[in-house]
Amino acid sequence: MRIFGKAGKAAAVTAIAALALTGCGRDSGTTDGATESGFAQDSLIGVALPQKTSENWVLAEKLFNDGLTEAGFKADVQFANGGVSEQQNQISAMVTKGAKVIIVGAIDGAQLGTQLKQAKDSGATVIAYDRLLLNTENVDYYVAYDNFKVGELQGQALLEGLAKKKPSGPYNIELFAGSPDDANAKVFFDGAMSILKPKIDDGTLKVVSGQTNFEQAVTQGWKAENAQRRADTLLSGSYGTEALDGVLSPNDTLARAVLTSVKAAGKPLPVVTGQDSEVESVKSILAGEQYSTINKDTRALVEHAITMAKGLQAGEELEVNDTKSYNNGVKTVPAYLLEPVIVTSENVKTAYKEDPVLGPLTQ
Ligand code: BGC
């Protein structure tokens, strides 16, 4: 299933008639301050977050709590560190408590069908946050950074980093992907491979292990130890005398795991990509170790999700900027996509100027 194709990326700025889709007019006429077609100002907004697999999720929790409360809503923000069934229970509980909007960062976007149906049947609006919700009618919107673009930027950064290292190939590389239950993982990989595959095919890049498929490259649960173990195995199995020049890593946590493995093997550090602008990885870029990361400012993403909740509360039509790319297997989900930014040592000082944590660190 193609959930995000380059061909469908034409960004049509379109206002979608949200109300017809969301059923959020059910509260009209109440005496508790609801507008004609929205819902009461102090309604409950549920936010179901996945596991704490990267810093962005931890930051999102705080930002959602603060931002929703500041907007006058009641916030119910939950992590599901126990896994999919915990997240299913949390969403059901949000429905029972009468949440008007449920924002979901899924652990496994294909396992929430029953709970999302409950949510829609109750009249709530469902927004997929960062990760698409798959194989369900019952998702109204998607808000995320452009995931395919993230992968393209990672692929380009890897090529640039390799060219800086030595002027011509062939370059020995290995490919890492994220967790297969996260809908984003394949999209990141496909985006990167759209750049790297032609170079593999023409011999510029050599995947010495031969592991070029997504299924071979995945990292269950986005766990550092799983990536580190695979890197250890690849290094001992395929890099006896060969040098490892570069590694496609889908995020910072896994990038650091790969670098740890290479250091333990006593090999020269390869060019390694990343994503998320995690503090330790930004420090690593400043120290000349990790090659790149991606800036997907969590504050902007959460802020937009809250703007959507406010719009629904007011009974407004929501703005989306992509109505073609995110087919979830059942429907094409209207999306609001933000632009990811590549960060290397070249722009690390300017990229985080406005960031309260990374700004001071990089100046
Ligand atoms: C997010 C990434 C993150 C990964 C692991 C993905 O769905 O888009 O930013 O690195 O999850 O937490």
XYZ file of C-alpha atoms and ligand atoms in Angstrom:
375
model
C 0.000 0.000 0.000
C 1.371 3.368 -0.900
C 0.494 5.759 1.850
C 2.550 8.636 0.620
C 3.579 8.947 -2.992
C 5.702 11.629 -4.519
C 3.327 11.906 -7.442
C 0.523 12.909 -5.143
C 2.426 15.587 -3.345
C 0.967 18.587 -5.105
C 0.058 20.822 -2.214
C -3.353 22.220 -2.837
C -4.249 24.695 -0.155
C -7.818 23.756 0.347
C -10.276 24.472 3.027
C -12.194 21.349 3.814
C -15.746 21.380 4.960
C -14.885 19.968 8.330
C -18.302 19.950 9.834
C -19.856 17.593 7.383
C -17.025 15.147 8.011
C -16.711 15.387 11.716
C -20.192 15.505 13.051
C -19.029 18.148 15.456
C -22.331 19.968 15.229
C -24.018 17.670 17.684
C -23.710 20.029 20.580
C -25.438 22.910 18.857
C -28.041 24.593 20.949
C -26.559 23.623 24.297
C -26.603 26.179 27.048
C -23.004 25.658 28.078
C -21.467 28.098 25.661
C -21.229 25.927 22.576
C -21.464 27.774 19.300
C -23.993 26.729 16.704
C -21.746 24.176 15.108
C -18.784 23.796 17.456
C -18.677 22.612 21.032
C -18.260 24.069 24.487
C -15.104 26.064 25.138
C -14.129 24.019 28.178
C -14.614 20.630 26.516
C -12.271 17.712 26.983
C -9.611 17.169 24.322
C -7.881 13.787 24.413
C -4.319 13.286 23.252
C -3.111 9.691 22.936
C 0.669 9.573 22.597
C 2.715 6.439 21.833
C 5.769 5.261 23.769
C 8.597 7.609 24.703
C 10.756 6.471 21.799
C 12.250 9.902 21.143
C 12.440 13.297 22.853
C 9.828 14.840 20.569
C 7.070 12.767 22.190
C 8.103 13.757 25.699
C 8.101 17.408 24.720
C 4.726 17.027 22.998
C 3.139 15.826 26.250
C 4.049 19.020 28.069
C 3.182 21.259 25.143
C -0.253 19.663 24.732
C -1.015 19.914 28.431
C 0.052 23.558 28.624
C -1.375 24.665 25.272
C -4.772 22.995 25.610
C -5.197 24.281 29.150
C -4.208 27.778 28.091
C -6.811 27.595 25.312
C -9.462 26.887 27.947
C -9.926 23.177 27.209
C -9.671 20.290 29.621
C -6.688 18.217 28.562
C -6.303 14.454 28.856
C -2.828 13.604 27.570
C -1.704 9.986 27.900
C 1.360 7.963 27.011
C 0.944 4.273 26.234
C 4.242 2.914 27.427
C 2.597 -0.449 28.008
C 1.893 -0.904 24.301
C -1.003 -1.095 21.863
C -3.681 -2.444 24.217
C -2.945 0.340 26.699
C -3.388 2.909 23.940
C -6.657 1.246 22.868
C -7.950 1.487 26.451
C -6.865 5.091 26.764
C -8.741 6.114 23.616
C -11.876 4.259 24.767
C -11.641 6.055 28.120
C -11.343 9.424 26.362
C -14.518 8.627 24.431
C -16.311 7.644 27.638
C -15.235 10.898 29.271
C -16.808 12.789 26.359
C -13.731 14.107 24.535
C -14.738 16.298 21.597
C -11.457 15.931 19.751
C -9.087 12.987 20.016
C -5.562 13.570 18.776
C -3.687 10.317 18.209
C 0.021 9.629 17.855
C -0.347 5.896 17.318
C 2.027 3.169 18.402
C 0.551 1.028 15.652
C -1.702 3.034 13.368
C -3.466 -0.077 12.099
C -4.604 -1.395 15.502
C -7.006 1.305 16.658
C -9.971 0.712 14.335
C -12.478 -0.258 17.039
C -11.601 2.661 19.314
C -11.619 5.199 16.474
C -15.065 3.999 15.460
C -16.229 4.498 19.053
C -14.773 7.993 18.916
C -16.549 8.886 15.696
C -19.817 7.312 16.840
C -19.680 9.557 19.910
C -19.358 12.627 17.680
C -15.681 13.314 18.361
C -13.286 14.485 15.669
C -10.208 12.316 15.198
C -6.876 13.883 14.256
C -3.883 11.704 13.423
C -0.818 13.389 14.887
C 2.655 12.807 13.365
C 1.770 9.205 12.414
C -1.065 8.301 10.056
C -3.956 6.105 11.267
C -4.323 3.225 8.838
C -7.164 1.162 7.376
C -9.963 3.182 8.913
C -12.667 5.577 7.765
C -12.667 7.079 11.204
C -9.925 9.647 10.957
C -10.755 13.203 9.937
C -7.393 14.923 9.625
C -3.678 14.328 9.654
C -1.174 16.848 11.004
C 2.509 16.054 10.572
C 5.822 17.030 9.086
C 6.152 15.892 5.497
C 7.508 12.405 6.151
C 8.503 11.554 2.591
C 10.455 14.807 2.466
C 12.200 13.827 5.722
C 13.438 10.666 4.001
C 14.520 12.569 0.887
C 16.490 15.016 3.017
C 18.175 12.139 4.843
C 19.126 10.478 1.556
C 20.520 13.748 0.186
C 22.451 14.424 3.400
C 24.019 10.967 3.268
C 25.218 11.555 -0.305
C 26.558 15.003 0.550
C 28.340 13.737 3.650
C 29.938 10.903 1.702
C 31.108 13.262 -1.067
C 32.744 15.468 1.558
C 34.491 12.454 3.040
C 36.013 11.267 -0.196
C 35.465 12.782 -3.619
C 34.263 9.669 -5.421
C 32.701 6.312 -4.717
C 32.076 3.547 -4.452
C 30.961 4.157 -0.884
C 30.094 1.337 1.509
C 26.847 1.993 3.310
C 24.200 0.307 5.453
C 20.517 1.132 5.725
C 18.468 1.372 8.914
C 14.712 1.921 9.121
C 12.302 2.643 11.988
C 9.721 0.408 13.614
C 7.514 -1.440 11.133
C 4.321 -0.836 13.169
C 4.800 2.944 12.845
C 3.314 4.076 9.543
C 6.028 6.713 9.230
C 8.902 4.255 9.146
C 8.223 3.001 5.614
C 7.554 6.520 4.344
C 10.896 7.780 5.700
C 12.627 4.779 4.124
C 10.880 5.205 0.772
C 11.752 8.906 0.732
C 15.408 8.128 1.393
C 15.490 5.297 -1.117
C 14.030 7.552 -3.818
C 17.389 9.349 -3.581
C 19.701 6.428 -2.756
C 18.395 3.623 -4.970
C 19.625 5.126 -8.268
C 23.072 5.452 -6.680
C 22.944 1.853 -5.452
C 21.887 0.742 -8.916
C 24.733 2.609 -10.645
C 27.321 1.271 -8.196
C 28.149 4.570 -6.461
C 26.774 3.138 -3.228
C 27.434 -0.413 -2.115
C 25.289 -1.942 0.634
C 27.922 -4.457 1.681
C 25.538 -6.602 3.763
C 23.137 -6.796 0.819
C 20.293 -5.789 3.167
C 18.468 -3.235 1.049
C 14.818 -4.038 1.804
C 12.732 -2.202 4.364
C 11.970 -5.494 6.111
C 15.689 -6.184 6.523
C 16.446 -2.667 7.741
C 13.698 -2.225 10.362
C 14.292 -1.528 14.049
C 11.503 -2.937 16.221
C 10.008 -0.388 18.596
C 12.501 2.267 17.444
C 14.722 0.841 20.181
C 18.380 1.872 20.360
C 19.461 -1.550 21.584
C 17.905 -3.229 18.542
C 19.727 -0.894 16.144
C 22.969 -1.310 18.073
C 22.690 -5.091 17.966
C 22.057 -5.059 14.216
C 24.964 -2.660 13.666
C 27.239 -4.947 15.729
C 26.198 -7.920 13.595
C 26.668 -6.042 10.328
C 30.085 -4.781 11.338
C 31.366 -8.154 12.443
C 29.727 -10.018 9.567
C 30.424 -7.741 6.603
C 33.153 -5.274 7.540
C 36.208 -7.357 8.394
C 38.525 -5.430 6.093
C 36.027 -3.154 4.364
C 35.464 0.386 5.641
C 31.911 1.466 6.469
C 31.518 4.924 4.917
C 27.935 5.820 5.662
C 24.731 4.787 7.414
C 21.179 5.839 6.671
C 19.620 6.176 10.117
C 15.972 7.278 10.322
C 16.306 9.137 13.626
C 18.718 10.447 16.209
C 18.227 7.727 18.820
C 19.182 5.082 16.270
C 21.995 7.236 14.833
C 23.649 7.398 18.248
C 23.176 3.640 18.689
C 24.954 3.029 15.371
C 27.786 5.382 16.335
C 28.153 3.570 19.681
C 28.433 0.266 17.846
C 31.061 1.592 15.412
C 33.094 3.053 18.263
C 32.947 -0.249 20.153
C 34.214 -2.009 17.021
C 37.127 0.416 16.905
C 36.300 1.522 13.341
C 36.447 5.040 11.887
C 33.120 6.847 12.215
C 30.883 6.760 9.137
C 28.591 9.530 7.891
C 25.349 8.942 9.846
C 22.020 10.692 9.298
C 19.319 11.290 11.891
C 16.063 13.055 12.701
C 14.436 14.910 15.627
C 17.142 17.361 16.740
C 17.650 15.539 20.018
C 20.002 17.346 22.393
C 22.650 14.593 22.404
C 22.627 14.396 18.612
C 22.917 18.151 18.166
C 25.919 17.996 20.519
C 27.274 15.118 18.439
C 26.928 17.196 15.248
C 28.758 20.065 16.949
C 31.475 17.585 17.942
C 31.785 16.384 14.324
C 30.413 12.884 14.918
C 26.771 12.490 13.759
C 26.517 14.054 10.290
C 22.943 15.343 10.135
C 19.601 15.565 11.851
C 16.216 16.931 10.866
C 14.536 19.801 12.598
C 10.836 19.062 13.022
C 9.992 21.635 15.653
C 7.586 19.883 18.008
C 6.301 23.231 19.246
C 5.043 24.140 15.775
C 3.400 20.744 15.294
C 1.620 20.755 18.655
C 0.628 24.364 18.145
C -0.990 23.478 14.841
C -2.841 20.521 16.338
C -4.192 22.835 19.046
C -5.164 25.399 16.388
C -7.178 22.630 14.739
C -8.930 21.837 18.039
C -9.734 25.532 18.496
C -11.097 25.726 14.957
C -13.326 22.719 15.565
C -14.493 24.232 18.842
C -15.477 27.411 17.031
C -17.210 25.420 14.314
C -14.840 26.702 11.643
C -13.612 24.984 8.523
C -10.090 23.674 8.991
C -7.311 24.542 6.605
C -5.379 21.664 5.074
C -2.575 21.847 2.509
C -2.533 18.312 1.143
C -5.562 16.353 0.028
C -3.827 13.782 -2.161
C -0.864 12.126 -0.512
C -2.019 10.306 2.587
C -4.158 7.399 1.572
C -4.541 5.244 4.669
C -5.784 2.201 2.778
C -9.442 3.197 3.068
C -9.491 6.937 2.433
C -7.250 9.840 1.607
C -6.897 11.800 4.800
C -6.868 15.606 4.465
C -3.521 16.686 5.830
C -1.778 19.747 7.125
C 1.929 19.171 6.501
C 4.794 21.180 7.916
C 8.219 21.441 6.266
C 11.134 19.553 7.814
C 14.586 21.182 7.722
C 17.909 19.367 7.348
C 20.588 20.329 9.858
C 24.323 19.631 9.525
C 27.388 21.307 11.040
C 27.013 23.916 8.292
C 23.724 25.371 9.532
C 23.574 24.059 13.096
C 24.219 27.508 14.529
C 21.415 29.210 12.630
C 18.871 26.363 12.520
C 17.940 26.517 16.192
C 18.128 30.253 16.755
C 14.555 30.368 18.048
C 14.706 27.119 20.006
C 14.739 27.675 23.771
C 16.867 24.594 24.486
C 18.958 24.123 21.330
C 19.428 27.847 20.676
C 21.723 28.508 23.662
C 23.480 25.170 23.057
C 24.438 25.996 19.482
C 25.314 29.693 19.631
C 8.433 10.232 14.387
C 9.906 10.476 14.512
C 10.478 9.691 15.678
C 10.015 8.249 15.683
C 10.421 7.512 16.931
C 8.203 8.748 14.322
O 6.892 8.437 14.074
O 7.929 10.878 13.236
O 10.130 11.856 14.666
O 11.875 9.706 15.612
O 8.633 8.198 15.552
O 9.886 8.084 18.076
